[in-house]
Amino acid sequence: MNIYHNTVMAQWPTAGYGFGGSAGGFMQDNYGCIIAPSHAGNTYFGDANGKTTVTYRRNRNAGICPPGLVSLSIALGAVTNTSGRLNATATVTTVEYGIQGVVFSLDGHYVSAVIGPGPYTLNYGAAALPTGRHSVTATVVDAVGVLAVGGGQSVFTTSGTGPAGPLAPNVDPGQQDFDIAGNADDPINGRSGRSLTILGKLPK
């Protein structure tokens, strides 16, 4: 049994019960909080209904969930264009332990990504974009493939000005492996009413 990087928000304290007889494995880096009203004051990660040989480590019991708490969100700041270089900072708010990365999109296409723990700053050369205004969004992918999307920002670019494509430390998202689960809310790939799982590279 290996359980990690989960967020459990519930009215019951059973966020991380390892039931008696479970053998081996680990339960680590999980977050749990209680949604009020509840008779429970906190969540629990540990053995229940008997002994196990599960290893519990770095799990967080946060007590009562703050009102309006969401486990994962992202906000995209203003996008600037300096001599054909697009820059913007995305701020990720999460109670989770692991983030796969943030993917930036332009006009509905993934074009640039920052992998791992951040900071999440768009660094992109706009030379190949047509002259005019463009819409930029940011999508955060958490450790288990759940998505959250930041509101779109607008930026004006001039064709042929500056470099082209993602600039270090940003990378081409089409060359990265993401594990995206249940991405029906993905504004790029999602389809209303369907839940898709993509293992592998994000399309451009």
XYZ file of C-alpha atoms in Angstrom:
204
model
C 0.000 0.000 0.000
C 1.532 3.294 -1.121
C -0.618 6.406 -0.632
C 0.860 9.865 -1.087
C 0.134 13.477 -2.135
C -3.597 13.301 -1.405
C -5.829 16.001 0.032
C -8.804 14.822 2.115
C -11.427 17.329 3.250
C -14.356 15.596 4.958
C -16.657 15.545 7.997
C -15.082 12.293 9.169
C -11.606 11.848 10.643
C -10.724 8.847 8.488
C -8.337 10.656 6.131
C -5.477 8.208 6.586
C -6.677 5.043 8.282
C -4.539 2.000 7.678
C -6.792 -0.894 8.582
C -5.523 -3.792 10.650
C -3.652 -6.398 8.651
C -2.334 -4.000 5.987
C 1.225 -5.052 5.217
C 4.086 -2.815 4.188
C 4.119 0.300 2.071
C 3.803 3.888 3.184
C 1.293 6.686 3.662
C 3.129 9.982 3.332
C 2.849 13.654 2.372
C -0.941 13.689 2.633
C -3.122 16.529 3.924
C -6.364 16.206 5.864
C -8.800 18.671 7.413
C -12.321 18.498 8.848
C -15.254 20.236 7.164
C -17.521 21.799 9.802
C -19.980 20.959 11.260
C -18.492 17.732 12.539
C -18.094 15.886 15.840
C -14.457 15.330 14.911
C -11.842 17.953 15.681
C -9.104 16.637 13.422
C -8.165 14.031 10.859
C -6.002 10.995 11.581
C -3.245 9.159 9.730
C -2.375 5.875 11.409
C -3.425 2.325 12.250
C -7.115 1.571 12.796
C -8.909 -1.640 13.819
C -5.649 -3.412 14.479
C -1.929 -3.229 13.841
C -0.323 -2.708 10.435
C 3.233 -2.535 9.152
C 2.495 0.637 7.152
C 4.968 3.522 7.496
C 3.315 6.911 8.167
C 5.396 10.026 7.557
C 5.032 13.741 6.848
C 1.238 13.645 6.848
C -0.489 16.848 7.940
C -3.590 16.986 10.138
C -4.840 20.557 9.825
C -7.886 20.533 12.110
C -10.996 22.346 10.882
C -10.787 23.364 7.228
C -10.771 27.156 6.768
C -14.052 28.428 5.245
C -13.903 28.443 1.476
C -10.676 26.444 1.414
C -9.778 24.993 -1.946
C -7.008 22.466 -2.185
C -5.469 23.928 -5.349
C -5.735 27.264 -7.155
C -3.639 29.469 -9.422
C -3.683 33.187 -10.229
C -1.940 34.695 -13.241
C -0.526 38.206 -12.939
C -0.293 40.794 -15.693
C 1.568 39.745 -18.837
C 4.245 42.138 -20.066
C 5.957 42.319 -23.449
C 9.519 43.638 -23.398
C 11.134 43.603 -26.852
C 9.227 40.457 -27.792
C 9.784 38.640 -24.491
C 6.574 37.785 -22.655
C 6.726 37.611 -18.874
C 4.134 36.950 -16.199
C 4.085 35.335 -12.767
C 1.591 32.668 -11.743
C 0.935 32.225 -8.021
C -0.096 28.753 -6.877
C -2.022 28.311 -3.622
C -2.269 24.768 -2.322
C -2.484 22.654 0.810
C -0.822 19.812 -1.073
C 2.786 18.672 -1.032
C 3.560 17.966 -4.670
C 3.192 19.937 -7.907
C 4.090 18.600 -11.342
C 4.305 22.085 -12.809
C 2.546 25.033 -14.422
C 1.695 25.139 -18.123
C 1.120 28.465 -19.885
C -1.103 28.658 -22.952
C -1.424 31.239 -25.692
C -4.679 31.487 -27.633
C -5.713 27.990 -26.577
C -2.416 26.183 -27.159
C 0.123 25.038 -24.568
C 3.358 26.835 -25.375
C 5.517 27.019 -22.246
C 5.906 25.190 -18.933
C 7.737 25.414 -15.624
C 8.307 21.992 -14.087
C 8.393 21.217 -10.379
C 8.105 23.539 -7.391
C 8.494 26.896 -9.163
C 8.696 29.875 -9.136
C 6.161 29.855 -11.955
C 7.131 32.621 -14.361
C 6.267 32.777 -18.021
C 9.378 33.427 -20.115
C 8.432 33.207 -23.768
C 9.633 34.683 -27.054
C 6.782 36.043 -29.154
C 8.480 36.461 -32.551
C 6.467 33.667 -34.176
C 3.103 35.021 -33.017
C 1.030 37.096 -35.438
C 0.754 40.811 -34.729
C -2.169 41.563 -32.460
C -3.599 40.773 -29.032
C -3.278 37.313 -27.531
C -4.859 35.547 -24.554
C -2.568 33.951 -21.955
C -3.717 31.488 -19.293
C -1.898 29.363 -16.716
C -2.778 25.827 -15.623
C -1.260 24.141 -12.567
C -0.959 20.350 -12.512
C -0.678 18.826 -9.038
C 1.108 15.646 -7.975
C -1.788 13.372 -8.905
C -2.760 15.156 -12.123
C -5.556 17.444 -10.908
C -5.800 20.774 -12.729
C -6.589 24.330 -11.695
C -6.699 27.202 -14.184
C -5.804 30.882 -13.747
C -7.866 33.610 -15.407
C -6.779 34.803 -18.833
C -4.662 37.899 -19.453
C -4.222 39.832 -22.684
C -0.985 40.948 -24.332
C -0.126 42.651 -27.652
C 2.762 41.319 -29.740
C 4.409 42.277 -33.023
C 5.359 39.525 -35.462
C 9.100 38.985 -35.855
C 10.070 40.909 -32.737
C 12.259 39.154 -30.165
C 13.118 35.462 -29.807
C 10.676 32.643 -30.519
C 9.366 29.976 -28.170
C 9.958 29.144 -24.507
C 13.058 30.654 -22.915
C 14.971 29.107 -20.015
C 14.002 28.133 -17.397
C 10.737 27.507 -19.246
C 10.483 24.383 -21.383
C 8.409 23.150 -24.303
C 5.386 21.422 -22.728
C 5.171 19.114 -25.723
C 8.478 17.581 -24.644
C 7.492 16.987 -20.998
C 5.676 14.097 -19.359
C 2.631 15.054 -17.306
C 0.185 12.745 -15.578
C -3.165 14.488 -15.974
C -6.142 12.762 -14.360
C -9.768 13.754 -14.864
C -8.925 16.650 -17.145
C -12.481 17.422 -18.215
C -11.847 20.866 -16.696
C -8.750 21.390 -18.820
C -9.551 24.404 -21.032
C -7.302 23.056 -23.766
C -8.092 19.349 -23.899
C -11.215 19.009 -21.758
C -14.569 17.958 -23.110
C -17.747 18.746 -21.236
C -19.183 15.739 -19.453
C -16.131 13.537 -20.033
C -13.248 12.693 -17.749
C -10.059 11.857 -19.575
C -6.726 10.529 -18.393
C -3.628 11.506 -20.342
C -0.348 9.811 -19.572
C 2.461 11.328 -21.533
C 3.219 14.526 -23.328
C 0.899 17.484 -23.492
C -0.109 18.481 -27.013
C 0.880 21.884 -28.301
